[in-house]
Coordinates of C-alpha atoms and ligand atoms in Angstrom, one line a residue:
M1 CA -34.7 61.4 -43.9
K2 CA -31.6 61.8 -46.0
D3 CA -29.5 61.6 -42.8
I4 CA -31.1 58.4 -41.8
E5 CA -30.6 56.9 -45.2
M6 CA -26.9 57.8 -44.9
L7 CA -26.7 56.4 -41.4
L8 CA -28.3 53.2 -42.6
S9 CA -25.7 52.6 -45.4
E10 CA -23.0 53.6 -42.9
V11 CA -24.2 51.0 -40.4
K12 CA -24.2 48.4 -43.2
S13 CA -20.5 48.7 -43.8
V14 CA -19.0 50.1 -40.6
F15 CA -18.7 46.7 -39.0
D16 CA -16.5 45.4 -41.7
K17 CA -13.5 47.2 -40.4
V18 CA -13.9 46.3 -36.8
K19 CA -10.9 44.1 -35.7
D20 CA -11.6 43.2 -32.1
I21 CA -14.0 43.4 -29.2
N22 CA -12.6 46.7 -28.1
E23 CA -13.3 48.4 -31.4
L24 CA -16.7 46.8 -31.4
N25 CA -17.5 48.4 -28.0
E26 CA -16.2 51.7 -29.2
L27 CA -18.6 51.4 -32.1
K28 CA -21.5 50.8 -29.9
V29 CA -20.7 54.0 -27.9
L30 CA -20.3 55.9 -31.2
Y31 CA -23.7 54.9 -32.5
M32 CA -25.9 53.9 -29.5
G33 CA -24.3 55.7 -26.6
K34 CA -25.8 58.8 -24.9
K35 CA -24.4 61.0 -27.6
G36 CA -24.3 58.3 -30.3
K37 CA -25.3 58.9 -33.9
I38 CA -28.4 56.8 -33.7
T39 CA -29.4 58.2 -30.4
E40 CA -28.9 61.7 -31.7
I41 CA -31.0 61.2 -34.8
N42 CA -33.7 59.6 -32.7
S43 CA -33.9 62.7 -30.6
H44 CA -34.8 64.7 -33.7
I45 CA -38.2 62.9 -34.0
K46 CA -39.8 65.8 -32.2
D47 CA -38.7 68.2 -35.0
V48 CA -40.3 66.1 -37.7
S49 CA -43.7 67.0 -39.1
N50 CA -46.6 64.9 -38.0
D51 CA -47.2 63.2 -41.3
M52 CA -43.6 62.2 -41.6
K53 CA -43.2 61.1 -37.9
K54 CA -44.4 57.5 -38.5
E55 CA -42.1 56.9 -41.5
F56 CA -39.2 58.6 -39.6
G57 CA -39.8 56.5 -36.6
M58 CA -39.9 53.2 -38.6
K59 CA -36.7 54.2 -40.4
V60 CA -34.9 55.0 -37.1
N61 CA -36.0 51.6 -35.8
E62 CA -34.7 49.9 -38.9
V63 CA -31.3 51.5 -38.4
K64 CA -31.3 50.5 -34.7
K65 CA -32.4 47.0 -35.5
L66 CA -29.7 46.6 -38.2
F67 CA -27.1 48.0 -35.8
N68 CA -28.1 45.6 -33.1
E69 CA -28.1 42.6 -35.4
K70 CA -24.7 43.4 -36.8
Y71 CA -23.4 44.1 -33.4
E72 CA -24.6 40.8 -31.9
S73 CA -23.3 38.8 -34.9
K74 CA -19.9 40.5 -34.8
K75 CA -19.7 40.0 -31.0
K76 CA -20.5 36.3 -31.4
E77 CA -17.8 36.0 -34.1
F78 CA -15.2 37.4 -31.7
E79 CA -16.4 35.3 -28.8
D80 CA -16.2 32.1 -30.9
Y81 CA -12.8 33.1 -32.1
L82 CA -11.5 33.6 -28.6
L83 CA -13.1 30.4 -27.4
N84 CA -11.6 28.4 -30.2
K85 CA -8.2 29.9 -29.6
Q86 CA -8.5 29.0 -25.9
L87 CA -9.5 25.4 -26.7
E88 CA -6.7 25.1 -29.1
E89 CA -4.1 26.4 -26.6
E90 CA -5.5 24.2 -23.8
R91 CA -5.8 21.1 -25.9
I92 CA -4.8 17.9 -24.1
D93 CA -2.4 15.7 -25.9
I94 CA -3.7 12.3 -25.2
S95 CA -0.7 10.7 -26.9
L96 CA 1.6 11.9 -24.2
P97 CA 2.8 9.1 -21.9
A98 CA 1.0 9.2 -18.5
T99 CA 2.8 9.7 -15.3
R100 CA 2.8 6.5 -13.3
V101 CA 0.9 6.9 -10.1
S102 CA 2.6 4.7 -7.6
I103 CA 0.3 2.9 -5.2
G104 CA 1.2 0.9 -2.2
A105 CA 1.4 -2.9 -2.1
P106 CA 1.6 -5.2 0.9
N107 CA 5.1 -6.0 2.1
I108 CA 6.0 -9.5 0.9
L109 CA 7.2 -10.6 4.3
E110 CA 3.9 -9.5 5.8
K111 CA 2.1 -11.4 3.0
V112 CA 3.9 -14.7 3.7
I113 CA 3.1 -14.3 7.4
E114 CA -0.6 -13.6 6.6
E115 CA -0.7 -16.6 4.5
I116 CA 0.6 -18.8 7.3
E117 CA -1.8 -17.1 9.7
E118 CA -4.7 -18.0 7.5
V119 CA -3.8 -21.7 7.4
F120 CA -3.4 -21.9 11.2
L121 CA -6.6 -19.9 11.8
S122 CA -8.4 -22.5 9.7
M123 CA -7.0 -25.2 12.0
G124 CA -8.4 -23.5 15.1
Y125 CA -5.3 -21.6 16.2
D126 CA -5.3 -18.1 17.7
V127 CA -2.9 -15.5 16.5
V128 CA -1.4 -13.8 19.6
D129 CA 1.0 -11.1 20.4
G130 CA 3.7 -10.7 23.0
P131 CA 6.1 -7.9 24.1
E132 CA 9.3 -7.2 22.2
I133 CA 10.9 -5.8 25.4
E134 CA 10.9 -9.0 27.5
E135 CA 12.0 -10.2 30.9
D136 CA 14.9 -12.7 31.2
K137 CA 12.5 -14.9 33.1
Y138 CA 10.2 -15.5 30.1
N139 CA 12.8 -15.3 27.4
F140 CA 15.1 -17.9 29.1
E141 CA 14.4 -19.1 32.6
M142 CA 10.9 -20.5 32.2
L143 CA 12.0 -22.0 28.9
N144 CA 14.4 -24.2 30.8
I145 CA 17.4 -22.1 30.1
P146 CA 18.7 -21.0 33.6
K147 CA 21.2 -18.2 34.2
G148 CA 24.7 -19.3 33.2
H149 CA 23.5 -21.9 30.8
P150 CA 25.8 -22.1 27.7
A151 CA 22.7 -22.1 25.4
R152 CA 22.3 -18.4 26.2
D153 CA 25.5 -17.7 24.3
A154 CA 24.0 -18.9 21.1
Q155 CA 21.5 -16.1 21.3
D156 CA 23.6 -13.1 21.7
T157 CA 21.1 -11.0 23.4
F158 CA 20.5 -7.2 23.6
Y159 CA 20.1 -6.4 27.3
I160 CA 18.3 -3.2 28.1
E161 CA 18.5 -3.0 31.9
G162 CA 21.0 -5.1 33.8
D163 CA 20.5 -8.7 33.1
E164 CA 16.7 -8.8 33.6
I165 CA 15.2 -6.7 30.8
L166 CA 16.1 -7.5 27.2
L167 CA 14.9 -7.4 23.6
R168 CA 13.5 -10.8 23.1
S169 CA 15.9 -13.0 21.2
Q170 CA 13.1 -15.4 20.2
T171 CA 9.3 -15.5 20.2
S172 CA 9.4 -18.6 22.5
P173 CA 8.6 -16.5 25.6
V174 CA 5.1 -16.1 24.2
Q175 CA 4.7 -19.8 24.8
V176 CA 5.2 -19.2 28.5
R177 CA 2.9 -16.2 28.5
S178 CA 0.1 -18.2 26.8
M179 CA 0.4 -21.1 29.2
L180 CA 0.3 -18.7 32.2
K181 CA -2.9 -17.3 30.7
G182 CA -4.3 -20.8 30.3
E183 CA -3.7 -21.4 34.1
G184 CA -3.0 -25.1 33.6
K185 CA -6.6 -25.7 32.6
T186 CA -7.3 -24.8 29.0
P187 CA -5.9 -26.4 25.9
I188 CA -3.8 -24.0 23.8
R189 CA -3.4 -23.6 20.1
M190 CA -1.6 -20.4 19.2
I191 CA 0.8 -18.9 16.8
C192 CA 2.7 -15.7 17.4
P193 CA 4.4 -13.9 14.5
G194 CA 6.8 -11.3 15.8
K195 CA 10.1 -9.4 15.7
T196 CA 13.1 -10.8 17.5
Y197 CA 16.5 -9.3 18.1
R198 CA 20.1 -10.7 18.3
R199 CA 23.5 -9.1 18.4
D200 CA 24.4 -10.5 15.0
D201 CA 26.3 -8.7 12.3
D202 CA 24.1 -8.1 9.3
D203 CA 24.9 -10.0 6.2
A204 CA 23.1 -11.8 3.4
S205 CA 21.6 -14.4 5.8
H206 CA 21.7 -12.6 9.2
S207 CA 19.9 -9.6 10.5
H208 CA 20.0 -8.1 14.0
Q209 CA 16.2 -7.9 13.8
F210 CA 14.2 -10.6 12.2
M211 CA 10.8 -12.3 12.2
Q212 CA 9.9 -15.6 13.9
I213 CA 6.6 -17.3 13.9
E214 CA 6.2 -19.2 17.1
G215 CA 3.7 -22.0 17.5
L216 CA 2.4 -23.9 20.5
L217 CA -0.2 -26.6 20.9
V218 CA -1.0 -28.0 24.4
E219 CA -3.6 -30.7 24.6
K220 CA -3.6 -34.3 25.7
D221 CA -1.7 -37.3 24.1
I222 CA 0.2 -35.1 21.7
S223 CA 3.1 -36.8 19.8
L224 CA 5.7 -36.0 17.2
S225 CA 3.4 -37.3 14.5
D226 CA 0.8 -34.6 15.3
L227 CA 3.6 -32.0 14.9
K228 CA 4.6 -33.6 11.6
G229 CA 1.1 -33.7 10.3
T230 CA 0.5 -30.0 11.1
L231 CA 3.8 -28.8 9.5
D232 CA 3.1 -31.0 6.4
V233 CA -0.2 -29.0 5.9
I234 CA 1.5 -25.7 6.4
F235 CA 4.4 -26.2 4.0
K236 CA 2.3 -27.9 1.3
R237 CA -0.1 -24.9 1.4
L238 CA 2.8 -22.5 1.2
F239 CA 5.0 -24.1 -1.4
G240 CA 2.8 -26.7 -3.2
E241 CA 1.6 -30.3 -2.8
D242 CA 4.9 -31.9 -3.9
V243 CA 6.9 -30.4 -1.0
E244 CA 8.1 -32.9 1.6
V245 CA 8.8 -32.3 5.2
R246 CA 11.5 -34.2 7.2
F247 CA 12.6 -34.1 10.8
R248 CA 16.2 -34.3 11.9
P249 CA 17.1 -34.8 15.6
S250 CA 18.2 -31.6 17.3
Y251 CA 18.5 -30.0 20.7
Y252 CA 16.5 -27.2 22.3
Q253 CA 16.2 -26.8 26.1
F254 CA 12.5 -26.3 26.0
T255 CA 11.6 -29.3 23.8
E256 CA 12.3 -33.0 24.3
P257 CA 12.7 -34.6 21.8
S258 CA 13.7 -31.6 19.6
V259 CA 13.9 -31.6 15.8
E260 CA 15.1 -29.5 13.0
V261 CA 12.5 -29.2 10.3
D262 CA 13.6 -29.4 6.7
I263 CA 11.6 -29.1 3.5
T264 CA 12.5 -30.2 0.0
C265 CA 14.3 -27.3 -1.8
V266 CA 11.6 -25.2 -3.6
N267 CA 14.2 -24.0 -6.0
C268 CA 15.4 -27.4 -7.4
H269 CA 12.6 -29.7 -6.1
G270 CA 15.1 -31.7 -4.1
K271 CA 17.6 -32.3 -6.9
G272 CA 20.3 -30.2 -5.4
C273 CA 21.3 -26.6 -6.2
A274 CA 23.1 -23.6 -4.7
V275 CA 20.2 -22.6 -2.5
C276 CA 20.1 -25.9 -0.7
K277 CA 23.9 -26.4 -0.9
R278 CA 23.4 -29.5 -3.1
T279 CA 21.5 -31.4 -0.4
G280 CA 18.0 -31.0 -1.8
W281 CA 16.7 -29.9 1.6
V282 CA 16.4 -26.5 3.4
T283 CA 16.0 -26.0 7.1
V284 CA 12.9 -23.9 7.9
A285 CA 12.1 -24.4 11.6
G286 CA 13.1 -25.7 15.0
A287 CA 10.4 -27.7 16.8
G288 CA 9.7 -30.5 19.3
I289 CA 7.6 -31.8 22.1
V290 CA 7.2 -29.3 24.9
H291 CA 9.7 -30.2 27.7
P292 CA 7.9 -31.4 30.9
N293 CA 9.8 -28.8 32.9
V294 CA 8.4 -26.0 30.7
L295 CA 4.9 -27.3 31.1
R296 CA 5.3 -27.5 34.8
M297 CA 6.9 -24.1 35.3
S298 CA 4.0 -22.5 33.4
G299 CA 1.4 -24.4 35.5
Y300 CA 0.5 -27.3 33.2
D301 CA 0.8 -30.8 34.8
P302 CA 3.0 -32.9 32.4
S303 CA 1.3 -36.1 33.5
V304 CA -2.0 -34.7 32.1
W305 CA -0.9 -32.3 29.4
S306 CA 1.4 -32.6 26.4
G307 CA 2.1 -30.4 23.5
F308 CA 4.3 -29.5 20.6
A309 CA 6.0 -26.2 19.7
F310 CA 7.8 -24.8 16.7
G311 CA 9.5 -21.7 15.6
F312 CA 9.7 -20.6 11.9
G313 CA 12.1 -18.1 10.5
A314 CA 9.7 -15.9 8.5
E315 CA 12.3 -14.3 6.3
R316 CA 13.7 -17.6 5.3
L317 CA 10.3 -18.7 4.1
A318 CA 9.6 -15.4 2.2
M319 CA 13.1 -15.7 0.6
M320 CA 12.3 -19.1 -0.7
K321 CA 8.9 -18.1 -1.9
Y322 CA 10.1 -15.0 -3.7
D323 CA 13.5 -16.2 -4.7
I324 CA 15.4 -13.6 -2.7
D325 CA 19.0 -14.3 -1.7
D326 CA 19.6 -11.5 0.7
I327 CA 17.7 -11.0 4.0
R328 CA 18.6 -7.3 4.0
T329 CA 16.1 -6.9 1.0
F330 CA 13.2 -6.9 3.5
Y331 CA 14.7 -4.1 5.6
N332 CA 15.9 -2.0 2.7
T333 CA 13.9 1.1 2.1
D334 CA 14.7 1.3 -1.6
L335 CA 11.2 1.2 -3.2
R336 CA 12.7 0.2 -6.6
E337 CA 13.7 -3.1 -5.1
L338 CA 10.4 -3.8 -3.4
R339 CA 8.5 -2.8 -6.5
V340 CA 9.9 -5.7 -8.4
F341 CA 7.8 -8.0 -6.2
D342 CA 4.6 -5.9 -6.7
R343 CA 4.9 -6.4 -10.4
E344 CA 5.4 -10.2 -10.0
D345 CA 2.1 -10.2 -8.2
E346 CA 0.3 -8.1 -10.8
E347 CA 1.2 -10.6 -13.5
Ligands
DAH401 N1 13.3 -20.3 19.6 C1 14.1 -21.1 18.7 C2 15.2 -20.3 18.1 O1 15.1 -19.1 18.1 C3 13.3 -21.8 17.6 C4 12.4 -22.8 18.2 C5 12.9 -24.1 18.3 C6 11.2 -22.5 18.7 C7 12.1 -25.1 18.8 C8 10.4 -23.5 19.2 C9 10.9 -24.8 19.3 O2 9.2 -23.3 19.7 O3 10.1 -25.8 19.8 O4 16.2 -20.8 17.6

């Protein structure tokens, strides 16, 4: 019994010196293991006289109970300490500046084109496509520009094979393709936004690859005022109600009469500035009434059908809308430059 009393007081204080979980585990082996002090004393119960057995047993249980309580509470103390240490080390500093996750944004040229498409779709037009690798026949001949015609020189063309296959120098061949599809029978309302190619040297206002938006309407009794009304709607939607549209006489082989389409300068509202070269007007499209030869070659009888056509320079429009002074901006892959326009849209 004396041994047990000693063991009890030992157990009371022995945990005070334990410094870490390893020492705690060693202690457990030392007292509760197979040859541990408590296990050992417990095995002596058989040597105790019967009248003492009960008291002895209770005392041993008291020591065991005390040991286990002390052990568990010490263990918890160490675990809490480790957990807190870990939490402290892994603490997230919410005051640190966040890394900017860059997300994509629509290309501004595409956005302007989509805006124009929306307006035309609302007026019953189809948005159609045509090949970028085109035949001379569609790019020139059926647009009333025969071989050897000087007008071909103005569109310095990339030929791919001989003088028949080329990279289209304009989207106008899609007019011909649409009319051939209509087989001289159905009215046509289409626009075709698409890439075009010319052997131009790249500079602030020229690019060897650029975007046009072609338009064609073929119905009955169509006049220049229908064209004017349509373009008025488009440019007012794109640049605001106070924008004015004017026609100047021009010349294209596939339209007669032909016009150059100007709008009041968006930058100075017609007062005159560097963008419009002090004229107050900026040219944004070529257009006209479809030439009878073109209708005829594509299977539409010019005594029955008439139409108008136009071709916008898409970059020119986007440059005006976003105040860009260099066409190369669109074809530049420097995201920092393009991001400037994302932010403008976020505002
Ligand atoms: N294709 C012409 C060009 O590239 C632009 C153009 C002018 C298109 C008049 C037309 C048009 O449809 O009627 O310069």
